[in-house]
Amino acid sequence: DGAVHPTQKPADLPARAIQNSTKHGDHLFDPFLGTAPSLVACEQYGRIGHGIELEPKYVAVALEKLSLMGLTPEREAADG
């Protein structure tokens, strides 16, 4: 099925909640980012997304996905 993450979700799943719970330009924080479907939805609906993911392979997928959308994601490595 092409899933990289064991609970991978499409961007349209968080999109409805993001649209109903935030306004254009609002910031959204996803503490369990995974492969970044919430950040994709944020970009699609004019929100500013932030997230945390501990697993490097999922961070790599998220960064690649966002780069393919023409974005330049900022990544901050955790200390330690």
Coordinates of N, CA, C and O in Angstrom, one line a residue:
D1 N 0.8 -1.2 0.0 CA 0.0 0.0 0.0 C 0.8 1.3 0.0 O 0.3 2.4 0.0
G2 N 2.2 1.1 0.1 CA 3.0 2.3 0.0 C 3.2 3.1 1.3 O 3.9 4.1 1.3
A3 N 2.6 2.6 2.4 CA 2.7 3.3 3.7 C 4.1 3.2 4.2 O 4.7 2.1 4.2
V4 N 4.6 4.3 4.7 CA 6.0 4.4 5.3 C 5.8 4.3 6.9 O 6.7 3.7 7.5
H5 N 4.8 4.8 7.4 CA 4.5 4.9 8.8 C 3.4 3.9 9.2 O 2.5 3.7 8.4
P6 N 3.5 3.2 10.3 CA 2.5 2.2 10.6 C 1.1 2.7 10.8 O 0.1 2.0 10.6
T7 N 0.9 4.0 11.1 CA -0.4 4.6 11.2 C -0.5 5.8 10.3 O -1.1 6.8 10.6
Q8 N 0.1 5.7 9.1 CA 0.1 6.8 8.1 C -1.3 7.2 7.7 O -2.1 6.3 7.5
K9 N -1.5 8.5 7.6 CA -2.8 9.0 7.3 C -2.7 10.0 6.1 O -1.7 10.7 5.9
P10 N -3.7 10.1 5.3 CA -3.7 11.0 4.2 C -3.9 12.4 4.7 O -4.6 12.6 5.8
A11 N -3.5 13.4 4.0 CA -3.6 14.8 4.4 C -5.1 15.3 4.5 O -5.4 16.2 5.3
D12 N -6.0 14.6 3.8 CA -7.4 15.0 3.9 C -8.0 14.6 5.2 O -9.1 15.2 5.6
L13 N -7.4 13.7 5.9 CA -8.0 13.3 7.2 C -7.9 14.4 8.3 O -8.9 14.8 8.9
P14 N -6.7 15.0 8.5 CA -6.6 16.2 9.4 C -7.2 17.5 8.8 O -7.5 18.4 9.6
A15 N -7.3 17.5 7.5 CA -7.7 18.8 6.9 C -9.1 19.3 7.4 O -9.2 20.5 7.7
R16 N -10.0 18.5 7.6 CA -11.3 18.9 8.0 C -11.3 19.5 9.4 O -11.8 20.6 9.7
A17 N -10.6 18.8 10.3 CA -10.4 19.4 11.7 C -9.7 20.7 11.7 O -10.0 21.6 12.4
I18 N -8.6 20.8 10.8 CA -7.9 22.0 10.7 C -8.7 23.2 10.2 O -8.7 24.3 10.7
Q19 N -9.5 22.9 9.2 CA -10.4 23.9 8.6 C -11.5 24.4 9.7 O -11.8 25.5 9.7
N20 N -12.0 23.4 10.4 CA -13.1 23.7 11.4 C -12.6 24.3 12.7 O -13.4 24.9 13.4
S21 N -11.3 24.1 13.0 CA -10.8 24.6 14.3 C -9.8 25.7 14.3 O -9.4 26.2 15.3
T22 N -9.4 26.1 13.1 CA -8.5 27.2 12.9 C -8.9 28.2 11.8 O -9.8 27.9 11.0
K23 N -8.3 29.4 11.8 CA -8.5 30.3 10.8 C -7.3 30.5 10.0 O -6.2 30.2 10.4
H24 N -7.5 31.1 8.8 CA -6.3 31.4 7.9 C -5.3 32.1 8.7 O -5.6 33.1 9.4
G25 N -4.0 31.7 8.6 CA -2.9 32.3 9.2 C -2.6 31.8 10.7 O -1.6 32.2 11.3
D26 N -3.5 31.0 11.2 CA -3.3 30.5 12.6 C -2.2 29.5 12.5 O -1.8 28.9 11.5
H27 N -1.6 29.3 13.7 CA -0.5 28.3 13.9 C -1.1 27.0 14.4 O -2.0 27.1 15.3
L28 N -0.6 25.9 14.0 CA -1.0 24.6 14.4 C 0.2 23.8 14.8 O 1.2 23.8 14.2
F29 N 0.1 23.1 16.0 CA 1.2 22.3 16.5 C 0.8 20.8 16.5 O -0.3 20.5 17.1
D30 N 1.6 20.0 15.9 CA 1.3 18.6 15.9 C 2.5 17.9 16.6 O 3.6 17.8 16.1
P31 N 2.2 17.4 17.9 CA 3.3 16.8 18.7 C 3.6 15.4 18.2 O 4.6 14.8 18.7
F32 N 2.9 14.8 17.3 CA 3.2 13.5 16.8 C 3.1 13.5 15.3 O 2.2 12.9 14.6
L33 N 4.1 14.2 14.7 CA 4.0 14.6 13.3 C 4.0 13.4 12.3 O 3.3 13.5 11.3
G34 N 4.7 12.3 12.6 CA 4.8 11.2 11.6 C 5.3 11.7 10.3 O 6.3 12.3 10.2
T35 N 4.6 11.4 9.2 CA 5.0 11.8 7.9 C 4.4 13.1 7.4 O 4.4 13.4 6.2
A36 N 3.8 13.9 8.4 CA 3.4 15.3 8.2 C 2.1 15.5 7.4 O 2.0 16.5 6.8
P37 N 1.1 14.7 7.5 CA -0.2 15.0 6.9 C -0.8 16.3 7.4 O -1.4 17.0 6.6
S38 N -0.6 16.6 8.7 CA -1.1 17.8 9.2 C -0.4 19.1 8.6 O -1.1 20.1 8.4
L39 N 0.9 19.0 8.4 CA 1.6 20.1 7.8 C 1.2 20.3 6.3 O 1.1 21.4 5.8
V40 N 0.9 19.2 5.6 CA 0.4 19.3 4.2 C -0.9 20.0 4.2 O -1.1 20.9 3.4
A41 N -1.8 19.6 5.1 CA -3.1 20.3 5.2 C -3.0 21.7 5.6 O -3.7 22.6 5.1
C42 N -2.1 22.0 6.5 CA -1.8 23.5 6.9 C -1.5 24.3 5.7 O -2.0 25.4 5.4
E43 N -0.6 23.8 4.9 CA -0.2 24.5 3.7 C -1.3 24.6 2.7 O -1.5 25.7 2.1
Q44 N -2.1 23.6 2.5 CA -3.3 23.7 1.6 C -4.3 24.7 2.0 O -5.0 25.3 1.2
Y45 N -4.4 24.9 3.3 CA -5.5 25.8 3.8 C -5.0 27.1 4.5 O -5.8 27.7 5.2
G46 N -3.7 27.4 4.2 CA -3.2 28.7 4.7 C -3.0 28.8 6.2 O -3.0 29.9 6.7
R47 N -2.7 27.7 6.8 CA -2.3 27.7 8.2 C -0.8 27.5 8.3 O -0.1 27.1 7.4
I48 N -0.2 27.9 9.5 CA 1.2 27.7 9.7 C 1.4 26.5 10.6 O 1.0 26.5 11.7
G49 N 2.1 25.5 10.1 CA 2.2 24.2 10.8 C 3.6 24.1 11.5 O 4.6 24.5 10.9
H50 N 3.5 23.5 12.7 CA 4.7 23.2 13.4 C 4.6 21.7 13.9 O 3.4 21.3 14.2
G51 N 5.6 21.0 14.0 CA 5.5 19.6 14.5 C 6.7 19.0 15.1 O 7.8 19.6 14.8
I52 N 6.6 18.0 15.8 CA 7.7 17.2 16.4 C 7.6 15.7 16.0 O 6.5 15.2 16.0
E53 N 8.7 15.2 15.6 CA 8.7 13.7 15.3 C 10.1 13.2 15.8 O 11.1 13.8 15.4
L54 N 10.1 12.2 16.5 CA 11.3 11.6 17.1 C 12.0 10.7 16.2 O 13.2 10.5 16.2
E55 N 11.3 10.0 15.3 CA 11.9 9.0 14.4 C 12.5 9.6 13.2 O 11.8 10.2 12.3
P56 N 13.8 9.5 13.0 CA 14.5 10.2 11.9 C 14.0 9.8 10.5 O 13.9 10.6 9.6
K57 N 13.6 8.5 10.4 CA 13.1 8.1 9.0 C 11.8 8.8 8.7 O 11.5 9.1 7.5
Y58 N 10.9 9.1 9.7 CA 9.7 9.8 9.4 C 9.9 11.3 9.2 O 9.3 11.9 8.4
V59 N 10.9 11.8 9.9 CA 11.3 13.2 9.6 C 11.8 13.4 8.2 O 11.4 14.3 7.5
A60 N 12.6 12.4 7.7 CA 13.1 12.5 6.3 C 12.0 12.4 5.3 O 12.0 13.2 4.4
V61 N 11.0 11.6 5.6 CA 9.8 11.5 4.7 C 9.0 12.8 4.7 O 8.7 13.4 3.7
A62 N 8.8 13.4 5.9 CA 8.1 14.7 6.0 C 8.9 15.8 5.3 O 8.2 16.6 4.6
L63 N 10.2 15.9 5.5 CA 10.9 16.9 4.8 C 10.9 16.8 3.3 O 10.7 17.8 2.6
E64 N 11.0 15.6 2.8 CA 10.9 15.3 1.4 C 9.6 15.7 0.8 O 9.4 16.4 -0.2
K65 N 8.5 15.3 1.6 CA 7.1 15.6 1.1 C 6.9 17.1 1.0 O 6.4 17.6 0.1
L66 N 7.3 17.8 2.0 CA 7.2 19.3 2.1 C 8.0 20.0 1.0 O 7.6 20.9 0.3
S67 N 9.2 19.4 0.8 CA 10.1 20.0 -0.3 C 9.5 19.8 -1.7 O 9.6 20.7 -2.5
L68 N 8.8 18.6 -1.9 CA 8.2 18.4 -3.2 C 7.0 19.3 -3.4 O 6.6 19.5 -4.5
M69 N 6.5 19.9 -2.3 CA 5.4 20.9 -2.4 C 5.9 22.3 -2.7 O 5.2 23.2 -2.8
G70 N 7.3 22.4 -2.8 CA 7.9 23.7 -3.1 C 8.2 24.5 -1.8 O 8.5 25.7 -1.9
L71 N 8.1 23.8 -0.7 CA 8.3 24.5 0.6 C 9.8 24.3 1.0 O 10.4 23.3 0.6
T72 N 10.3 25.1 1.9 CA 11.6 25.0 2.5 C 11.4 24.8 4.0 O 11.4 25.8 4.7
P73 N 11.1 23.6 4.4 CA 10.9 23.4 5.8 C 12.1 23.7 6.7 O 13.2 23.5 6.2
E74 N 11.8 24.2 7.9 CA 12.9 24.4 8.8 C 13.0 23.3 9.8 O 11.9 22.9 10.3
R75 N 14.1 22.8 10.0 CA 14.3 21.6 10.9 C 15.2 22.0 12.0 O 16.3 22.5 11.8
E76 N 14.8 21.7 13.2 CA 15.7 22.0 14.4 C 15.9 20.6 15.0 O 15.0 19.9 15.5
A77 N 17.2 20.2 15.1 CA 17.5 19.0 15.7 C 17.4 19.1 17.3 O 17.7 20.1 17.8
A78 N 17.0 18.0 17.9 CA 16.9 18.0 19.3 C 18.3 17.8 19.9 O 19.1 17.2 19.4
D79 N 18.5 18.5 21.1 CA 19.8 18.3 21.8 C 19.8 16.9 22.4 O 18.8 16.5 23.0
G80 N 21.0 16.3 22.4 CA 21.2 15.1 23.1 C 20.8 14.0 22.3 O 20.6 13.0 22.0

